[in-house]
Amino acid sequence: MHFTSEQRLDNGVLEREFTLGPDGDDQIPGTLWTPTSTPAPLILMAHNNGLPKAEPRLVARARLTAAHGYAVASIDAPECGDRPRSAATDQARAELRRAMQAGEPVDDIFESFVGPMVEKAAPEWLTTLDALLAVPEIDGPVGYSGWTALGIRLAAVEPRIAAAGFFAGGYVPLAQREQARQVTVPLLFLLQWDDEGNPRQRALDLFDAFGSKEKTLHANLGGHLGTPSFEREDGDRFYDRHLR
Amino acid sequence: MHFTSEQRLDNGVLEREFTLGPDGDDQIPGTLWTPTSTPAPLILMAHNNGLPKAEPRLVARARLTAAHGYAVASIDAPECGDRPRSAATDQARAELRRAMQAGEPVDDIFESFVGPMVEKAAPEWLTTLDALLAVPEIDGPVGYSGWTALGIRLAAVEPRIAAAGFFAGGYVPLAQREQARQVTVPLLFLLQWDDEGNPRQRALDLFDAFGSKEKTLHANLGGHLGTPSFEREDGDRFYDRHLR
């Protein structure tokens, strides 16, 4: 793990870019945010469906959660963020946009590129987790936050993940819908009641399917981007209950 | 309004019993909890379906919310708590228990006594609200907490109610299901995912029906009595956002 740049933010959080592995298409680019008081528990934060780790909403969330006292890390996994994408994935994304705008069914298109994307992302997130836990500023249990499908994939197999917060979850690849019952850690499932890209009933069915004995659903009125800011603070308190 | 007894609790909260109106069946018995720092905003707290204001879970909730900084009040309205009940209501309650245990439909029984109970309770809660707002320790906007049907009835007609937290809401009389769209204040709707007495889909449909632009659903795994303690604190923060 090589830190390639760092900046100290006004709120005291240290924001560092890193890479894992040798130069090339397989190199994993990541960002680590650490609070002023360390060592701190770690939260792996992933944006839904491979949006970039540099996406401003993810960065804003990561900075605030780090200021609250967590180490937060995100990576661009294969086919995610700025990593090279196959022509097939680019074509599937274009086709998804077209189909959604036309109001056509999108399951097959979605499955065709998000399913493989999750399978490729999971091992890189686990490799990154190993590397992060060797960083002196990080200690204690691990939380997960964000992309539902990837989070299911990770929480189902990785016992170091002690609590998970998932967002949206209307479209989740079939493999992860089936894995949901294997997720048994405490769960905060956040959805937008009128999410234009995530059918409500499917998200509710997914919440129902999780194997966790302790699971909480938060839903707010509005579309995909309308989550109220207090939900991030609720998320912090959820992790405080389980990672402290 | 006559205070008939008072005690100072260990957490500093002043707990006072009061009565409104002359002695007799129409006299309203109530409890008022006030914090150490006053004047404070008021929260009207009602237990579902007329359970007594002295019920230990309501009392515990009221004391903690008062310690957080709110004046909290509850009353036993007609046919509620220790107030005299008609033979018809007693019979309907017995019939409801029998039907629920037998797994029979309960809508008609429920409607027959909860519908009229809400209609009788609402004017007394509004009379009590007038009296409470004249108490020097109370000032500012008013919140409502608890019994969904009564809360809909009050919030739909009473502009002084600025925010409402409702619980359960699977069985709500028809009149209040129809009034739900008239509720437009910020709303926190709390339900138990496996509430044995409140069908989940009906509660979700009710959440959908509220007219509020700002509404949040919280759901937790477990039965009617299994609400996690952190939900009370989430409730305090909801009121803090809207009553402060």
CSV table of C-alpha atoms in Angstrom, one decimal:
chain,number,residue,atom,x,y,z
A,1,MET,CA,0.0,0.0,0.0
A,2,HIS,CA,1.5,3.3,-1.1
A,3,PHE,CA,0.2,6.7,-0.1
A,4,THR,CA,0.5,8.9,-3.1
A,5,SER,CA,-0.8,12.2,-1.7
A,6,GLU,CA,-2.3,13.6,1.5
A,7,GLN,CA,-4.1,16.7,2.7
A,8,ARG,CA,-5.3,17.8,6.1
A,9,LEU,CA,-8.9,19.1,5.9
A,10,ASP,CA,-10.2,22.0,7.9
A,11,ASN,CA,-12.1,19.6,10.2
A,12,GLY,CA,-8.9,17.9,11.1
A,13,VAL,CA,-9.4,14.8,9.0
A,14,LEU,CA,-6.4,13.4,7.1
A,15,GLU,CA,-7.3,12.5,3.5
A,16,ARG,CA,-4.9,10.3,1.7
A,17,GLU,CA,-4.9,8.8,-1.8
A,18,PHE,CA,-3.3,5.3,-2.0
A,19,THR,CA,-2.6,2.6,-4.5
A,20,LEU,CA,-2.4,-1.2,-3.9
A,21,GLY,CA,-0.3,-3.4,-6.1
A,22,PRO,CA,2.0,-2.7,-9.0
A,23,ASP,CA,1.3,-0.1,-11.8
A,24,GLY,CA,-1.2,-1.3,-14.4
A,25,ASP,CA,-4.9,-2.1,-14.9
A,26,ASP,CA,-5.0,-4.3,-11.8
A,27,GLN,CA,-3.6,-1.6,-9.5
A,28,ILE,CA,-6.3,-0.6,-7.0
A,29,PRO,CA,-6.7,3.2,-6.4
A,30,GLY,CA,-8.1,4.1,-3.0
A,31,THR,CA,-8.8,7.0,-0.6
A,32,LEU,CA,-8.4,6.8,3.2
A,33,TRP,CA,-9.8,9.4,5.6
A,34,THR,CA,-8.6,9.2,9.2
A,35,PRO,CA,-9.8,11.3,12.2
A,36,THR,CA,-7.6,13.3,14.5
A,37,SER,CA,-8.0,10.6,17.3
A,38,THR,CA,-6.5,7.3,16.2
A,39,PRO,CA,-6.5,4.3,16.1
A,40,ALA,CA,-10.1,4.3,15.0
A,41,PRO,CA,-12.5,1.6,13.8
A,42,LEU,CA,-12.8,1.3,10.0
A,43,ILE,CA,-15.8,1.8,7.7
A,44,LEU,CA,-15.5,0.6,4.1
A,45,MET,CA,-17.6,3.0,2.0
A,46,ALA,CA,-18.7,2.1,-1.5
A,47,HIS,CA,-20.8,4.0,-3.9
A,48,ASN,CA,-23.7,2.1,-5.6
A,49,ASN,CA,-23.0,0.3,-8.8
A,50,GLY,CA,-19.4,1.4,-9.1
A,51,LEU,CA,-19.7,5.2,-9.1
A,52,PRO,CA,-16.3,6.8,-8.5
A,53,LYS,CA,-14.7,7.0,-5.1
A,54,ALA,CA,-14.1,10.6,-6.0
A,55,GLU,CA,-17.8,11.3,-6.5
A,56,PRO,CA,-18.6,14.4,-4.4
A,57,ARG,CA,-21.5,13.0,-2.4
A,58,LEU,CA,-19.4,10.0,-1.3
A,59,VAL,CA,-16.4,12.2,-0.5
A,60,ALA,CA,-18.7,14.6,1.6
A,61,ARG,CA,-20.1,11.6,3.5
A,62,ALA,CA,-16.7,10.1,4.1
A,63,ARG,CA,-15.2,13.3,5.4
A,64,LEU,CA,-18.1,13.9,7.8
A,65,THR,CA,-18.0,10.3,9.1
A,66,ALA,CA,-14.2,10.5,9.5
A,67,ALA,CA,-14.7,13.8,11.5
A,68,HIS,CA,-17.1,11.8,13.7
A,69,GLY,CA,-14.3,9.5,14.6
A,70,TYR,CA,-14.0,6.7,12.0
A,71,ALA,CA,-11.3,5.7,9.5
A,72,VAL,CA,-13.2,5.6,6.2
A,73,ALA,CA,-11.8,4.0,3.0
A,74,SER,CA,-13.1,3.7,-0.5
A,75,ILE,CA,-11.6,2.2,-3.7
A,76,ASP,CA,-12.4,2.1,-7.4
A,77,ALA,CA,-12.7,-1.6,-8.0
A,78,PRO,CA,-12.6,-3.2,-11.6
A,79,GLU,CA,-15.1,-1.6,-14.0
A,80,CYS,CA,-15.8,1.0,-11.2
A,81,GLY,CA,-15.0,4.7,-11.1
A,82,ASP,CA,-11.9,5.6,-13.2
A,83,ARG,CA,-10.8,2.0,-13.7
A,84,PRO,CA,-10.8,0.8,-17.3
A,85,ARG,CA,-14.1,-0.6,-18.4
A,86,SER,CA,-14.9,-3.2,-21.0
A,87,ALA,CA,-16.7,-2.2,-24.1
A,88,ALA,CA,-19.5,-4.6,-23.0
A,89,THR,CA,-20.0,-2.7,-19.7
A,90,ASP,CA,-20.0,0.6,-21.4
A,91,GLN,CA,-22.6,-0.7,-23.9
A,92,ALA,CA,-24.7,-2.2,-21.1
A,93,ARG,CA,-24.6,1.2,-19.2
A,94,ALA,CA,-25.8,3.0,-22.3
A,95,GLU,CA,-28.5,0.5,-22.8
A,96,LEU,CA,-29.6,0.7,-19.2
A,97,ARG,CA,-30.0,4.5,-19.5
A,98,ARG,CA,-31.9,4.1,-22.7
A,99,ALA,CA,-34.2,1.4,-21.2
A,100,MET,CA,-34.9,3.3,-18.0
A,101,GLN,CA,-35.8,6.5,-19.9
A,102,ALA,CA,-38.1,4.4,-22.2
A,103,GLY,CA,-39.7,2.8,-19.1
A,104,GLU,CA,-38.7,-0.7,-20.3
A,105,PRO,CA,-37.7,-3.5,-18.0
A,106,VAL,CA,-34.1,-3.3,-17.0
A,107,ASP,CA,-33.4,-6.4,-14.9
A,108,ASP,CA,-31.5,-8.3,-17.6
A,109,ILE,CA,-29.4,-5.4,-18.6
A,110,PHE,CA,-28.7,-4.6,-15.0
A,111,GLU,CA,-27.8,-8.2,-14.1
A,112,SER,CA,-25.5,-8.4,-17.1
A,113,PHE,CA,-23.0,-5.8,-15.9
A,114,VAL,CA,-23.6,-5.3,-12.2
A,115,GLY,CA,-23.5,-9.0,-11.4
A,116,PRO,CA,-20.0,-9.4,-12.8
A,117,MET,CA,-19.0,-6.0,-11.4
A,118,VAL,CA,-19.8,-7.2,-7.8
A,119,GLU,CA,-17.9,-10.5,-8.4
A,120,LYS,CA,-14.8,-8.6,-9.6
A,121,ALA,CA,-15.0,-5.9,-6.9
A,122,ALA,CA,-15.4,-8.2,-3.8
A,123,PRO,CA,-11.9,-9.7,-3.9
A,124,GLU,CA,-10.3,-6.3,-4.3
A,125,TRP,CA,-12.2,-4.9,-1.4
A,126,LEU,CA,-11.1,-7.8,0.8
A,127,THR,CA,-7.4,-7.3,-0.3
A,128,THR,CA,-7.8,-3.7,0.5
A,129,LEU,CA,-9.3,-4.6,3.9
A,130,ASP,CA,-6.2,-6.7,4.7
A,131,ALA,CA,-3.9,-3.8,3.8
A,132,LEU,CA,-6.0,-1.2,5.7
A,133,LEU,CA,-5.9,-3.3,8.9
A,134,ALA,CA,-2.1,-3.0,8.9
A,135,VAL,CA,-2.3,0.8,8.9
A,136,PRO,CA,-1.4,2.0,12.4
A,137,GLU,CA,-4.2,4.5,12.5
A,138,ILE,CA,-6.8,1.7,12.1
A,139,ASP,CA,-7.9,-0.7,14.7
A,140,GLY,CA,-11.0,-2.5,15.9
A,141,PRO,CA,-14.2,-3.8,14.2
A,142,VAL,CA,-15.1,-3.0,10.6
A,143,GLY,CA,-18.2,-1.5,9.3
A,144,TYR,CA,-19.5,-1.3,5.7
A,145,SER,CA,-21.5,1.5,4.2
A,146,GLY,CA,-23.2,2.1,0.9
A,147,TRP,CA,-23.6,-0.1,-2.2
A,148,THR,CA,-26.1,-2.8,-1.2
A,149,ALA,CA,-25.1,-5.6,-3.6
A,150,LEU,CA,-21.3,-5.4,-2.8
A,151,GLY,CA,-22.1,-5.1,0.9
A,152,ILE,CA,-24.2,-8.2,0.8
A,153,ARG,CA,-21.4,-10.0,-1.0
A,154,LEU,CA,-18.8,-8.9,1.5
A,155,ALA,CA,-20.8,-9.2,4.7
A,156,ALA,CA,-21.9,-12.7,3.8
A,157,VAL,CA,-18.3,-14.0,3.6
A,158,GLU,CA,-16.2,-11.7,5.7
A,159,PRO,CA,-16.5,-12.1,9.5
A,160,ARG,CA,-14.5,-9.0,10.2
A,161,ILE,CA,-17.4,-6.9,9.0
A,162,ALA,CA,-19.4,-6.3,12.2
A,163,ALA,CA,-22.2,-3.9,11.1
A,164,ALA,CA,-23.5,-2.8,7.7
A,165,GLY,CA,-25.4,0.2,6.4
A,166,PHE,CA,-27.0,-0.3,2.9
A,167,PHE,CA,-28.6,2.2,0.6
A,168,ALA,CA,-31.4,1.8,-2.0
A,169,GLY,CA,-31.4,-1.9,-2.9
A,170,GLY,CA,-34.2,-2.0,-5.4
A,171,TYR,CA,-32.0,-3.5,-8.1
A,172,VAL,CA,-29.6,-6.0,-6.7
A,173,PRO,CA,-28.1,-8.9,-8.8
A,174,LEU,CA,-29.8,-12.2,-8.3
A,175,ALA,CA,-26.8,-13.8,-6.6
A,176,GLN,CA,-26.9,-11.1,-3.9
A,177,ARG,CA,-30.6,-11.3,-3.4
A,178,GLU,CA,-30.1,-15.0,-2.7
A,179,GLN,CA,-27.1,-14.2,-0.4
A,180,ALA,CA,-29.1,-11.7,1.7
A,181,ARG,CA,-30.2,-14.4,4.2
A,182,GLN,CA,-26.5,-15.1,4.9
A,183,VAL,CA,-26.0,-11.5,6.1
A,184,THR,CA,-26.4,-11.8,9.9
A,185,VAL,CA,-24.7,-8.6,11.2
A,186,PRO,CA,-26.6,-5.7,12.6
A,187,LEU,CA,-28.0,-3.8,9.6
A,188,LEU,CA,-29.3,-0.3,8.8
A,189,PHE,CA,-31.1,-0.3,5.5
A,190,LEU,CA,-31.8,3.1,4.1
A,191,LEU,CA,-34.1,3.8,1.1
A,192,GLN,CA,-35.9,6.6,-0.6
A,193,TRP,CA,-39.6,6.0,-0.7
A,194,ASP,CA,-39.9,7.3,-4.3
A,195,ASP,CA,-36.5,6.2,-5.7
A,196,GLU,CA,-37.0,6.4,-9.4
A,197,GLY,CA,-34.3,3.8,-10.0
A,198,ASN,CA,-35.1,1.3,-7.2
A,199,PRO,CA,-38.6,-0.3,-7.1
A,200,ARG,CA,-39.9,0.1,-3.5
A,201,GLN,CA,-41.4,-3.3,-3.1
A,202,ARG,CA,-38.1,-5.0,-4.1
A,203,ALA,CA,-36.2,-3.0,-1.5
A,204,LEU,CA,-38.7,-3.9,1.2
A,205,ASP,CA,-38.5,-7.6,0.1
A,206,LEU,CA,-34.8,-7.4,0.4
A,207,PHE,CA,-35.0,-5.9,3.9
A,208,ASP,CA,-37.3,-8.8,4.8
A,209,ALA,CA,-34.8,-11.3,3.4
A,210,PHE,CA,-31.7,-10.4,5.4
A,211,GLY,CA,-30.7,-12.9,8.1
A,212,SER,CA,-29.8,-10.3,10.7
A,213,LYS,CA,-31.7,-10.5,14.0
A,214,GLU,CA,-31.1,-6.8,14.5
A,215,LYS,CA,-32.1,-4.8,11.4
A,216,THR,CA,-33.6,-1.3,11.0
A,217,LEU,CA,-35.2,0.2,8.0
A,218,HIS,CA,-35.2,4.0,7.4
A,219,ALA,CA,-37.2,5.4,4.5
A,220,ASN,CA,-37.7,9.0,3.6
A,221,LEU,CA,-40.0,10.6,1.1
A,222,GLY,CA,-38.4,11.6,-2.2
A,223,GLY,CA,-36.3,10.4,-5.0
A,224,HIS,CA,-32.9,8.7,-5.2
A,225,LEU,CA,-30.9,11.9,-4.4
A,226,GLY,CA,-33.2,13.2,-1.8
A,227,THR,CA,-31.9,11.5,1.4
A,228,PRO,CA,-32.1,14.0,4.2
A,229,SER,CA,-28.8,15.0,5.8
A,230,PHE,CA,-29.8,13.7,9.3
A,231,GLU,CA,-29.6,10.2,7.9
A,232,ARG,CA,-25.8,10.4,7.8
A,233,GLU,CA,-25.8,11.3,11.4
A,234,ASP,CA,-28.2,8.4,12.1
A,235,GLY,CA,-25.7,6.2,10.3
A,236,ASP,CA,-22.9,7.5,12.6
A,237,ARG,CA,-24.9,6.5,15.6
A,238,PHE,CA,-25.7,3.1,14.2
A,239,TYR,CA,-22.0,2.4,13.8
A,240,ASP,CA,-21.3,3.9,17.3
A,241,ARG,CA,-23.7,1.2,18.7
A,242,HIS,CA,-21.8,-1.6,17.0
A,243,LEU,CA,-18.2,-0.6,16.4
A,244,ARG,CA,-17.3,1.1,19.7
B,1,MET,CA,-56.6,22.7,35.6
B,2,HIS,CA,-55.8,21.4,39.1
B,3,PHE,CA,-52.5,19.8,40.1
B,4,THR,CA,-53.4,17.0,42.5
B,5,SER,CA,-49.9,15.7,43.3
B,6,GLU,CA,-46.3,16.1,42.3
B,7,GLN,CA,-43.0,14.4,42.7
B,8,ARG,CA,-39.5,15.4,41.6
B,9,LEU,CA,-37.8,12.4,39.9
B,10,ASP,CA,-34.1,11.6,40.3
B,11,ASN,CA,-33.4,12.9,36.8
B,12,GLY,CA,-34.8,16.3,37.8
B,13,VAL,CA,-38.1,15.9,36.0
B,14,LEU,CA,-41.2,17.2,37.8
B,15,GLU,CA,-44.1,14.8,37.5
B,16,ARG,CA,-47.5,16.1,38.3
B,17,GLU,CA,-51.0,14.6,38.2
B,18,PHE,CA,-53.7,17.0,37.2
B,19,THR,CA,-57.4,17.1,36.6
B,20,LEU,CA,-59.4,19.2,34.2
B,21,GLY,CA,-63.0,20.1,34.8
B,22,PRO,CA,-65.4,19.3,37.7
B,23,ASP,CA,-65.5,16.0,39.5
B,24,GLY,CA,-67.4,13.3,37.7
B,25,ASP,CA,-67.2,11.0,34.7
B,26,ASP,CA,-66.4,13.9,32.4
B,27,GLN,CA,-63.4,15.0,34.4
B,28,ILE,CA,-60.1,14.5,32.5
B,29,PRO,CA,-57.3,13.0,34.5
B,30,GLY,CA,-53.8,13.8,33.2
B,31,THR,CA,-50.1,13.7,34.0
B,32,LEU,CA,-47.6,16.5,33.1
B,33,TRP,CA,-43.8,15.9,33.1
B,34,THR,CA,-41.6,19.1,32.9
B,35,PRO,CA,-37.9,19.3,32.6
B,36,THR,CA,-35.6,21.3,34.9
B,37,SER,CA,-35.1,24.0,32.2
B,38,THR,CA,-38.4,25.7,31.3
B,39,PRO,CA,-40.3,27.0,29.5
B,40,ALA,CA,-40.1,24.0,27.2
B,41,PRO,CA,-41.9,22.9,24.0
B,42,LEU,CA,-44.8,20.5,24.7
B,43,ILE,CA,-45.2,16.9,23.5
B,44,LEU,CA,-48.7,15.3,23.7
B,45,MET,CA,-48.1,11.6,24.4
B,46,ALA,CA,-50.9,9.1,23.9
B,47,HIS,CA,-50.8,5.3,24.2
B,48,ASN,CA,-52.3,3.3,21.4
B,49,ASN,CA,-56.0,2.4,21.6
B,50,GLY,CA,-56.6,4.0,25.0
B,51,LEU,CA,-54.1,2.2,27.1
B,52,PRO,CA,-53.7,4.0,30.5
B,53,LYS,CA,-51.5,7.1,30.8
B,54,ALA,CA,-50.1,5.3,33.9
B,55,GLU,CA,-49.0,2.3,31.8
B,56,PRO,CA,-45.3,1.8,32.7
B,57,ARG,CA,-43.9,1.9,29.1
B,58,LEU,CA,-45.6,5.2,28.5
B,59,VAL,CA,-44.5,6.6,31.8
B,60,ALA,CA,-40.8,5.5,31.2
B,61,ARG,CA,-40.9,7.1,27.7
B,62,ALA,CA,-42.4,10.3,29.0
B,63,ARG,CA,-39.9,10.7,31.8
B,64,LEU,CA,-36.9,10.2,29.5
B,65,THR,CA,-38.3,12.6,26.9
B,66,ALA,CA,-38.9,15.2,29.6
B,67,ALA,CA,-35.4,14.7,30.9
B,68,HIS,CA,-34.3,15.4,27.3
B,69,GLY,CA,-35.9,18.8,27.6
B,70,TYR,CA,-39.6,18.6,26.7
B,71,ALA,CA,-42.8,19.2,28.7
B,72,VAL,CA,-44.7,15.9,28.1
B,73,ALA,CA,-48.4,15.4,28.9
B,74,SER,CA,-50.8,12.5,28.7
B,75,ILE,CA,-54.5,12.1,29.6
B,76,ASP,CA,-57.0,9.3,30.0
B,77,ALA,CA,-59.7,10.3,27.5
B,78,PRO,CA,-63.2,8.8,27.6
B,79,GLU,CA,-63.2,5.0,27.4
B,80,CYS,CA,-59.4,5.1,27.9
B,81,GLY,CA,-57.2,4.2,30.8
B,82,ASP,CA,-59.1,4.3,34.1
B,83,ARG,CA,-62.1,6.3,32.7
B,84,PRO,CA,-65.5,4.5,32.9
B,85,ARG,CA,-66.1,2.3,29.9
B,86,SER,CA,-69.4,1.3,28.4
B,87,ALA,CA,-70.5,-2.3,28.5
B,88,ALA,CA,-70.3,-2.3,24.7
B,89,THR,CA,-66.7,-1.3,24.7
B,90,ASP,CA,-65.8,-3.9,27.3
B,91,GLN,CA,-67.6,-6.5,25.2
B,92,ALA,CA,-65.8,-5.4,22.0
B,93,ARG,CA,-62.4,-5.6,23.7
B,94,ALA,CA,-63.1,-9.1,24.9
B,95,GLU,CA,-64.4,-10.0,21.4
B,96,LEU,CA,-61.3,-8.5,19.8
B,97,ARG,CA,-59.0,-10.6,22.0
B,98,ARG,CA,-61.0,-13.7,21.2
B,99,ALA,CA,-60.9,-13.1,17.5
B,100,MET,CA,-57.2,-12.2,17.4
B,101,GLN,CA,-56.4,-15.4,19.3
B,102,ALA,CA,-58.6,-17.4,16.9
B,103,GLY,CA,-56.9,-15.7,13.9
B,104,GLU,CA,-60.3,-14.3,12.7
B,105,PRO,CA,-60.7,-10.9,10.9
B,106,VAL,CA,-60.9,-8.1,13.5
B,107,ASP,CA,-61.6,-5.0,11.4
B,108,ASP,CA,-65.2,-4.7,12.2
B,109,ILE,CA,-64.7,-5.3,15.9
B,110,PHE,CA,-61.8,-2.9,16.0
B,111,GLU,CA,-63.7,-0.2,14.1
B,112,SER,CA,-66.7,-0.6,16.4
B,113,PHE,CA,-64.9,0.6,19.5
B,114,VAL,CA,-61.7,2.3,18.4
B,115,GLY,CA,-63.5,4.6,15.9
B,116,PRO,CA,-65.8,6.1,18.5
B,117,MET,CA,-63.0,6.1,21.1
B,118,VAL,CA,-60.9,8.4,18.8
B,119,GLU,CA,-63.9,10.7,18.2
B,120,LYS,CA,-64.5,11.1,21.9
B,121,ALA,CA,-60.8,11.4,22.8
B,122,ALA,CA,-59.9,14.2,20.3
B,123,PRO,CA,-62.0,17.1,21.8
B,124,GLU,CA,-60.6,16.3,25.3
B,125,TRP,CA,-57.0,16.3,24.1
B,126,LEU,CA,-57.7,19.7,22.4
B,127,THR,CA,-59.2,21.0,25.6
B,128,THR,CA,-56.2,19.7,27.5
B,129,LEU,CA,-53.9,21.4,25.0
B,130,ASP,CA,-55.5,24.7,25.6
B,131,ALA,CA,-55.1,24.3,29.3
B,132,LEU,CA,-51.5,23.1,29.0
B,133,LEU,CA,-50.4,26.1,26.9
B,134,ALA,CA,-51.5,28.4,29.8
B,135,VAL,CA,-49.0,26.6,32.2
B,136,PRO,CA,-45.9,28.9,32.6
B,137,GLU,CA,-43.5,26.0,32.2
B,138,ILE,CA,-44.8,25.3,28.7
B,139,ASP,CA,-44.0,27.4,25.6
B,140,GLY,CA,-43.4,27.0,21.9
B,141,PRO,CA,-44.5,24.6,19.2
B,142,VAL,CA,-46.3,21.4,20.1
B,143,GLY,CA,-45.4,17.8,19.1
B,144,TYR,CA,-47.5,14.6,19.2
B,145,SER,CA,-46.2,11.2,20.0
B,146,GLY,CA,-47.8,7.7,20.0
B,147,TRP,CA,-51.3,6.5,19.2
B,148,THR,CA,-51.6,6.7,15.4
B,149,ALA,CA,-55.3,7.1,15.0
B,150,LEU,CA,-55.7,9.8,17.6
B,151,GLY,CA,-52.6,11.6,16.2
B,152,ILE,CA,-54.0,11.7,12.7
B,153,ARG,CA,-57.3,13.0,14.1
B,154,LEU,CA,-55.5,15.8,16.0
B,155,ALA,CA,-52.8,16.7,13.5
B,156,ALA,CA,-55.4,17.0,10.7
B,157,VAL,CA,-57.4,19.7,12.5
B,158,GLU,CA,-55.0,21.3,15.0
B,159,PRO,CA,-52.5,23.7,13.4
B,160,ARG,CA,-50.6,24.1,16.7
B,161,ILE,CA,-49.2,20.6,16.3
B,162,ALA,CA,-46.0,21.1,14.4
B,163,ALA,CA,-44.5,17.6,14.2
B,164,ALA,CA,-45.9,14.1,14.9
B,165,GLY,CA,-44.4,10.7,15.8
B,166,PHE,CA,-46.8,7.8,15.2
B,167,PHE,CA,-46.3,4.1,16.3
B,168,ALA,CA,-47.7,0.9,14.7
B,169,GLY,CA,-50.6,1.9,12.6
B,170,GLY,CA,-51.6,-1.4,11.1
B,171,TYR,CA,-55.2,-1.1,12.5
B,172,VAL,CA,-56.5,2.4,12.2
B,173,PRO,CA,-60.2,3.3,12.0
B,174,LEU,CA,-61.5,4.0,8.5
B,175,ALA,CA,-62.1,7.7,9.2
B,176,GLN,CA,-58.4,8.2,10.2
B,177,ARG,CA,-57.1,6.2,7.2
B,178,GLU,CA,-59.1,8.7,5.1
B,179,GLN,CA,-57.8,11.7,7.1
B,180,ALA,CA,-54.1,10.7,6.7
B,181,ARG,CA,-53.7,12.8,3.6
B,182,GLN,CA,-54.7,15.8,5.6
B,183,VAL,CA,-51.7,15.3,7.9
B,184,THR,CA,-49.0,17.6,6.5
B,185,VAL,CA,-46.6,18.2,9.4
B,186,PRO,CA,-43.2,16.5,9.5
B,187,LEU,CA,-43.7,12.9,10.5
B,188,LEU,CA,-41.8,10.1,12.1
B,189,PHE,CA,-43.6,6.8,11.6
B,190,LEU,CA,-42.3,3.9,13.7
B,191,LEU,CA,-43.4,0.3,13.2
B,192,GLN,CA,-42.3,-3.1,14.2
B,193,TRP,CA,-41.7,-5.3,11.1
B,194,ASP,CA,-43.4,-8.4,12.7
B,195,ASP,CA,-46.0,-6.7,14.8
B,196,GLU,CA,-48.5,-9.4,15.6
B,197,GLY,CA,-51.4,-7.0,16.0
B,198,ASN,CA,-50.6,-4.6,13.1
B,199,PRO,CA,-50.5,-5.9,9.5
B,200,ARG,CA,-47.3,-4.7,7.9
B,201,GLN,CA,-48.7,-3.8,4.5
B,202,ARG,CA,-51.5,-1.7,6.0
B,203,ALA,CA,-48.9,0.3,8.0
B,204,LEU,CA,-46.8,0.8,4.9
B,205,ASP,CA,-49.9,1.9,3.0
B,206,LEU,CA,-50.7,4.4,5.7
B,207,PHE,CA,-47.2,5.8,5.7
B,208,ASP,CA,-47.6,6.2,1.9
B,209,ALA,CA,-51.0,8.0,2.4
B,210,PHE,CA,-49.8,10.8,4.7
B,211,GLY,CA,-49.8,14.2,3.1
B,212,SER,CA,-46.6,15.3,4.7
B,213,LYS,CA,-43.7,16.3,2.4
B,214,GLU,CA,-41.3,15.4,5.1
B,215,LYS,CA,-41.9,11.9,6.4
B,216,THR,CA,-39.6,9.2,7.7
B,217,LEU,CA,-40.3,5.6,8.3
B,218,HIS,CA,-38.4,3.6,10.9
B,219,ALA,CA,-39.0,-0.2,11.1
B,220,ASN,CA,-37.3,-2.7,13.3
B,221,LEU,CA,-37.3,-6.5,13.3
B,222,GLY,CA,-39.5,-8.0,16.0
B,223,GLY,CA,-43.0,-8.0,17.5
B,224,HIS,CA,-45.2,-5.2,18.9
B,225,LEU,CA,-43.3,-4.8,22.2
B,226,GLY,CA,-39.8,-5.2,20.7
B,227,THR,CA,-39.0,-1.6,19.7
B,228,PRO,CA,-35.3,-1.0,20.4
B,229,SER,CA,-34.5,1.7,23.0
B,230,PHE,CA,-32.5,3.8,20.5
B,231,GLU,CA,-35.8,4.6,18.8
B,232,ARG,CA,-36.9,6.8,21.7
B,233,GLU,CA,-33.6,8.8,21.3
B,234,ASP,CA,-34.2,9.0,17.5
B,235,GLY,CA,-37.7,10.4,18.4
B,236,ASP,CA,-36.1,13.0,20.7
B,237,ARG,CA,-33.9,14.1,17.8
B,238,PHE,CA,-36.8,14.2,15.4
B,239,TYR,CA,-38.6,16.6,17.8
B,240,ASP,CA,-35.4,18.6,18.2
B,241,ARG,CA,-35.3,19.2,14.5
B,242,HIS,CA,-38.9,20.5,14.4
B,243,LEU,CA,-39.8,22.0,17.8
B,244,ARG,CA,-36.6,23.9,18.7
